[in-house]
mmCIF file of C-alpha atoms in Angstrom:
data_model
loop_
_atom_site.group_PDB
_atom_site.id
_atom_site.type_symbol
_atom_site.label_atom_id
_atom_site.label_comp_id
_atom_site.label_asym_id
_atom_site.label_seq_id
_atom_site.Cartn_x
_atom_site.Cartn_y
_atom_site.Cartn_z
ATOM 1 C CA UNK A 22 89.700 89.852 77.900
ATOM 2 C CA UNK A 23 92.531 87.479 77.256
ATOM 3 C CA UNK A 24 92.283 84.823 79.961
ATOM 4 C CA UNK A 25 96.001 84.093 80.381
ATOM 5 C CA UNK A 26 97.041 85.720 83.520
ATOM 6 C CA UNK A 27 95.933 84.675 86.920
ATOM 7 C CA UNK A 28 94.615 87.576 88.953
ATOM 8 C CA UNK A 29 94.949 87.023 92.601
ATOM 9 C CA UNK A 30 92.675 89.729 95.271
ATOM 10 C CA UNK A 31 94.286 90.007 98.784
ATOM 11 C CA UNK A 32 91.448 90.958 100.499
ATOM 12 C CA UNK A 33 87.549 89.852 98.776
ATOM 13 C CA UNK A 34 85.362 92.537 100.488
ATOM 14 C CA UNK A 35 83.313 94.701 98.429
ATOM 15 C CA UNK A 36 85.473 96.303 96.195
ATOM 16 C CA UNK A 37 87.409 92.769 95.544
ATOM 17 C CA UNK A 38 83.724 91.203 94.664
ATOM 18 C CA UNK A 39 82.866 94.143 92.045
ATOM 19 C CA UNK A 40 86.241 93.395 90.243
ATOM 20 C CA UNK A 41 86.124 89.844 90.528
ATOM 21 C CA UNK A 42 82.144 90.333 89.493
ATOM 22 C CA UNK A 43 82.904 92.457 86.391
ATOM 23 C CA UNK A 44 85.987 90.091 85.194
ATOM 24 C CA UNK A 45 83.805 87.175 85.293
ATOM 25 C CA UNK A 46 81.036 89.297 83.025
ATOM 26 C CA UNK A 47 83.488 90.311 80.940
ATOM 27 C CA UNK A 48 84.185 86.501 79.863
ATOM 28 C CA UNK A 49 87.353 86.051 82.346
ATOM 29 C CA UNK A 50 87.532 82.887 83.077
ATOM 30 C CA UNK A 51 87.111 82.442 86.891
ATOM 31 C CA UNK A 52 89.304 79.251 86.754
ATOM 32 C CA UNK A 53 91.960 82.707 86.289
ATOM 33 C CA UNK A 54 90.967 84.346 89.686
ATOM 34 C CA UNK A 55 92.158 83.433 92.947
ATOM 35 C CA UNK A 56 91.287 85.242 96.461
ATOM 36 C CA UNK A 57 92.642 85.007 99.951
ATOM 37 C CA UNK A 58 90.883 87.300 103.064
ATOM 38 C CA UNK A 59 91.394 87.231 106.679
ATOM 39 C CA UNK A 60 87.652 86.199 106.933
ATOM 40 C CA UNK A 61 87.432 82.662 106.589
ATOM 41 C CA UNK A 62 83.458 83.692 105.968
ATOM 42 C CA UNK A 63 83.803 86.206 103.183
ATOM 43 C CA UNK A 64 86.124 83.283 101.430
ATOM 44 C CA UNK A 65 83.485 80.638 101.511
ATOM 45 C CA UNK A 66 80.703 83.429 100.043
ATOM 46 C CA UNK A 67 83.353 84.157 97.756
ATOM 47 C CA UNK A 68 83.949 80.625 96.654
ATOM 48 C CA UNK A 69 79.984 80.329 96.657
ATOM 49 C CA UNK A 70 79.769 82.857 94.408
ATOM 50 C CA UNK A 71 81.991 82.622 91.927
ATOM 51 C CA UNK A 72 83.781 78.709 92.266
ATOM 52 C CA UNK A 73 87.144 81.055 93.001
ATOM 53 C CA UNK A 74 89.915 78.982 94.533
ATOM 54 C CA UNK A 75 90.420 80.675 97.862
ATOM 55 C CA UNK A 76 93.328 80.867 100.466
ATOM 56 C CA UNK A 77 94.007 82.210 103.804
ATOM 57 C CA UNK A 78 97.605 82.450 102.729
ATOM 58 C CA UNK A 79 98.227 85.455 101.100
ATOM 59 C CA UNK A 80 101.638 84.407 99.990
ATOM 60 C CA UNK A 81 100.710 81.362 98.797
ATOM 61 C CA UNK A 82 98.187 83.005 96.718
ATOM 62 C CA UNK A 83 100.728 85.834 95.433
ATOM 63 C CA UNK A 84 103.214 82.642 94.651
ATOM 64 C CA UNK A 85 100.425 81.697 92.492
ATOM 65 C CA UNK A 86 99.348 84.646 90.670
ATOM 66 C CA UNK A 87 100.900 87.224 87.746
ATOM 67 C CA UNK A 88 98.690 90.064 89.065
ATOM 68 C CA UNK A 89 98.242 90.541 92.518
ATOM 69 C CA UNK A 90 95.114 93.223 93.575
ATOM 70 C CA UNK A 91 95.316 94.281 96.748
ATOM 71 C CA UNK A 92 92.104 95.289 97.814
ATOM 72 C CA UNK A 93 92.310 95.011 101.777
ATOM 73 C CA UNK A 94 92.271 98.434 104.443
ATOM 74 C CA UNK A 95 95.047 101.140 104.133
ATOM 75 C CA UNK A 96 96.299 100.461 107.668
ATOM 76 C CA UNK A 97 96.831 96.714 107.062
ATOM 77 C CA UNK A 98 98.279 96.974 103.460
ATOM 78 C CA UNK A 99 102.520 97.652 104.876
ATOM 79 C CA UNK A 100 101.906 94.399 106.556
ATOM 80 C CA UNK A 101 100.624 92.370 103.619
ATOM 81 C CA UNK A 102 103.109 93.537 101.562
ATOM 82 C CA UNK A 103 106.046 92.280 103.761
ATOM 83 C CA UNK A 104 104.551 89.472 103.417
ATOM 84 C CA UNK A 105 104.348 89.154 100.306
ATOM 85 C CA UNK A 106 107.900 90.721 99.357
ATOM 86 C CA UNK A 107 109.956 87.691 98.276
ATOM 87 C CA UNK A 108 107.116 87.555 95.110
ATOM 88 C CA UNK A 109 108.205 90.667 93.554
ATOM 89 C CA UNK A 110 111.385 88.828 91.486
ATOM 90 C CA UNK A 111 109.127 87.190 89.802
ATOM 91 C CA UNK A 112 107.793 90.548 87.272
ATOM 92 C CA UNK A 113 104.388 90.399 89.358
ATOM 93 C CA UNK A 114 101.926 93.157 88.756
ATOM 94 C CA UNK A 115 100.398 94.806 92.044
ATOM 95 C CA UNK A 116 97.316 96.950 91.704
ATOM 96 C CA UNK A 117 96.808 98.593 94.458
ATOM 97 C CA UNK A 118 92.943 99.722 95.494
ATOM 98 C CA UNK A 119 93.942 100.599 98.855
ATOM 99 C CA UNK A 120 92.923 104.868 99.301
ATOM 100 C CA UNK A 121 95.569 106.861 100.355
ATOM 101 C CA UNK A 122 98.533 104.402 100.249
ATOM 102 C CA UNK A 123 101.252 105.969 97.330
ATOM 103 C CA UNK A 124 102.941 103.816 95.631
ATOM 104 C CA UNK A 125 106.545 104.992 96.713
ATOM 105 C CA UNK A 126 105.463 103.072 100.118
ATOM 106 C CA UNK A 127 104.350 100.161 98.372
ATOM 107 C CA UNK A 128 106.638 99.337 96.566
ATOM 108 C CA UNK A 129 109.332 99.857 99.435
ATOM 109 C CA UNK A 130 107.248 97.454 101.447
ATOM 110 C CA UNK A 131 107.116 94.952 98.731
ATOM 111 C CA UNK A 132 111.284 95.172 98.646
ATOM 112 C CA UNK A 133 111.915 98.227 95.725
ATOM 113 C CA UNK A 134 111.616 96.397 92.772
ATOM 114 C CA UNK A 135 107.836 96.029 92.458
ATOM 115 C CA UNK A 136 105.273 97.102 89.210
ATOM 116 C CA UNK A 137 102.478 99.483 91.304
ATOM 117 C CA UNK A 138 99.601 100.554 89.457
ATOM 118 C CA UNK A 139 97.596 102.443 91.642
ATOM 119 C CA UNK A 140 93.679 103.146 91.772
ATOM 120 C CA UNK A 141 90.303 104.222 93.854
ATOM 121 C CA UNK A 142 87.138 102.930 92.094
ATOM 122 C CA UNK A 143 84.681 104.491 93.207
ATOM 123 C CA UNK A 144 81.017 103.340 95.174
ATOM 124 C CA UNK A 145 79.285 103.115 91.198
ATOM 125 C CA UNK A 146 81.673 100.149 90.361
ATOM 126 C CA UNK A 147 79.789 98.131 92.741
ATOM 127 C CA UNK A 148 77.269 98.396 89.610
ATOM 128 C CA UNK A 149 79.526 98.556 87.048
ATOM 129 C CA UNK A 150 79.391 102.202 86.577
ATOM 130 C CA UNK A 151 82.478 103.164 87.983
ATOM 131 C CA UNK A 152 85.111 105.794 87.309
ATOM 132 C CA UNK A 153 89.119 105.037 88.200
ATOM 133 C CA UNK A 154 92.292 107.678 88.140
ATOM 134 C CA UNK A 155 94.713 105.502 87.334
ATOM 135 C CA UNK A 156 98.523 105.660 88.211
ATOM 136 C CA UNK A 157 101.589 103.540 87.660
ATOM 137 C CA UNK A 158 104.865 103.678 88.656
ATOM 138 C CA UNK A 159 108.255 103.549 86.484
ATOM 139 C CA UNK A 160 108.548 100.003 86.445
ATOM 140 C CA UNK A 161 105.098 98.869 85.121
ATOM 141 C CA UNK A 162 105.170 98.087 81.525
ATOM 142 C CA UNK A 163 103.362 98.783 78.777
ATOM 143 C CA UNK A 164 101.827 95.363 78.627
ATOM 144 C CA UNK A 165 100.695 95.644 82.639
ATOM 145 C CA UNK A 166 99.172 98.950 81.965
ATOM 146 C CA UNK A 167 96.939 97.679 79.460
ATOM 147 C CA UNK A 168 96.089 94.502 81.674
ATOM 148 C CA UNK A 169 95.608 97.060 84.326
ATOM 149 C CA UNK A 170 93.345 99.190 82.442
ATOM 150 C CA UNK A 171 91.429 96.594 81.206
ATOM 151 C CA UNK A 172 90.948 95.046 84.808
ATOM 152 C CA UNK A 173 89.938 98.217 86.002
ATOM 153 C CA UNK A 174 86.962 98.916 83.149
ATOM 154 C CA UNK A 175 85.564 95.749 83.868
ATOM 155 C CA UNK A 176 83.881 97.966 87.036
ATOM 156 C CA UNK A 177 83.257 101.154 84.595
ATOM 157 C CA UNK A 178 85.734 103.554 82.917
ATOM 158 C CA UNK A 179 89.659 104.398 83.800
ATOM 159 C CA UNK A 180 91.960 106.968 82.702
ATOM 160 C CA UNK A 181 95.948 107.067 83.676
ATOM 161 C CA UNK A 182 97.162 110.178 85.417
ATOM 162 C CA UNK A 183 100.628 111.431 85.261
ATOM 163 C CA UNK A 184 101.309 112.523 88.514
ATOM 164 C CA UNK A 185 100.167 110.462 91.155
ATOM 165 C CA UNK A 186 99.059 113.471 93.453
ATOM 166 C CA UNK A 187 95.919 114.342 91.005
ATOM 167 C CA UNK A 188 94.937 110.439 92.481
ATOM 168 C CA UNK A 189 94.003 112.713 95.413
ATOM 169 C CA UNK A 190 91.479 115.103 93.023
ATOM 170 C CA UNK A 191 90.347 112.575 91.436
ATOM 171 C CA UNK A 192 88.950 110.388 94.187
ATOM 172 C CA UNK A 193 87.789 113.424 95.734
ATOM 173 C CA UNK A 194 85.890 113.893 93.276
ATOM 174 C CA UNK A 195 84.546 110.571 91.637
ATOM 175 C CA UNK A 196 84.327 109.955 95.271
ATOM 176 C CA UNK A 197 81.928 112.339 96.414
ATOM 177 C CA UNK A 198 80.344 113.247 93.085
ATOM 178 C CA UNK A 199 77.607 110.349 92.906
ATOM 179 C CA UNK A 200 76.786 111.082 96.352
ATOM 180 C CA UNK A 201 75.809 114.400 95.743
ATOM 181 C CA UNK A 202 74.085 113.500 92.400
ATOM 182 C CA UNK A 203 71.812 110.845 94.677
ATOM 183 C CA UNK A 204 71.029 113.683 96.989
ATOM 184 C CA UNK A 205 69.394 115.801 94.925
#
């Protein structure tokens, strides 16, 4: 994967460390990756982990960045991106992993203007053997959806949906598929 942009996570749970995790495998340079959290704890495993410069300034780290991921709860994500508003002038790519969120309301949050891809991985990327709907909205560009697909298979496979409500479908059903596969 071509090491050129800087790929920042707001928010390094478990979903953030699976991307950042199968970037890093995939040869990305983690000198590339940047992640802020509200948990000064998860940072410093974070930093452990993968030598990541960290920040508990997530518009300092979007300043910083030409993608931005962000990976934090649905009910937080309005508030992170008014923060981080003022960054989208700058043709930053947001991937949204954040379940339920459309990107209509993201990109109003982030000010109108923004380039929204939007995904769910699924549990199995946490191994590498995810599966991702993916959706983007009218102002990503061809270049961003390859970087976005490309970031995305790093956890497992991804395929771009035209309407954004099959999202819904889709996580319903990558969602709860391996679940019921592991039950039987």
């Amino acid at each position: 994967m071509n090491n050129n942009n800087t790929i920042g996570f707001i928010g390094a749970g478990n979903m953030a460390y699976a991307l950042i995790s199968g970037l890093i495998e995939g040869g990305y340079s983690p000198n590339n990756i940047k992640a802020s959290d509200a948990s000064k704890e998860v940072l410093s495993l974070r930093n452990n982990q993968f030598n990541l410069e960290v920040f508990t300034d997530n518009l300092k780290l979007a300043s910083a960045c030409d993608v931005i991921v962000l990976a934090v709860k649905p009910q937080i994500l309005s508030s992170v991106c008014k923060e981080i508003a003022s960054i989208t002038e700058h043709n930053t790519l947001f991937i949204s992993i954040a379940a339920g969120i459309r990107s209509v309301d993201i990109n109003r949050w982030l000010g109108g203007k923004a380039s929204i891809v939007r995904a769910m991985p699924n549990t199995p990327a946490l191994l590498g053997k995810g599966a991702s709907g993916v959706y983007a909205n009218e102002l990503v560009s061809e270049k961003q959806r390859n970087l976005s697909k490309k970031i995305l298979d790093s956890v497992g496979i991804s395929f771009w949906v035209d309407d954004e409500l099959m999202l819904d479908a889709v996580t319903a059903l990558s969602g709860s598929g391996p679940a019921y596969f592991f039950l039987m």
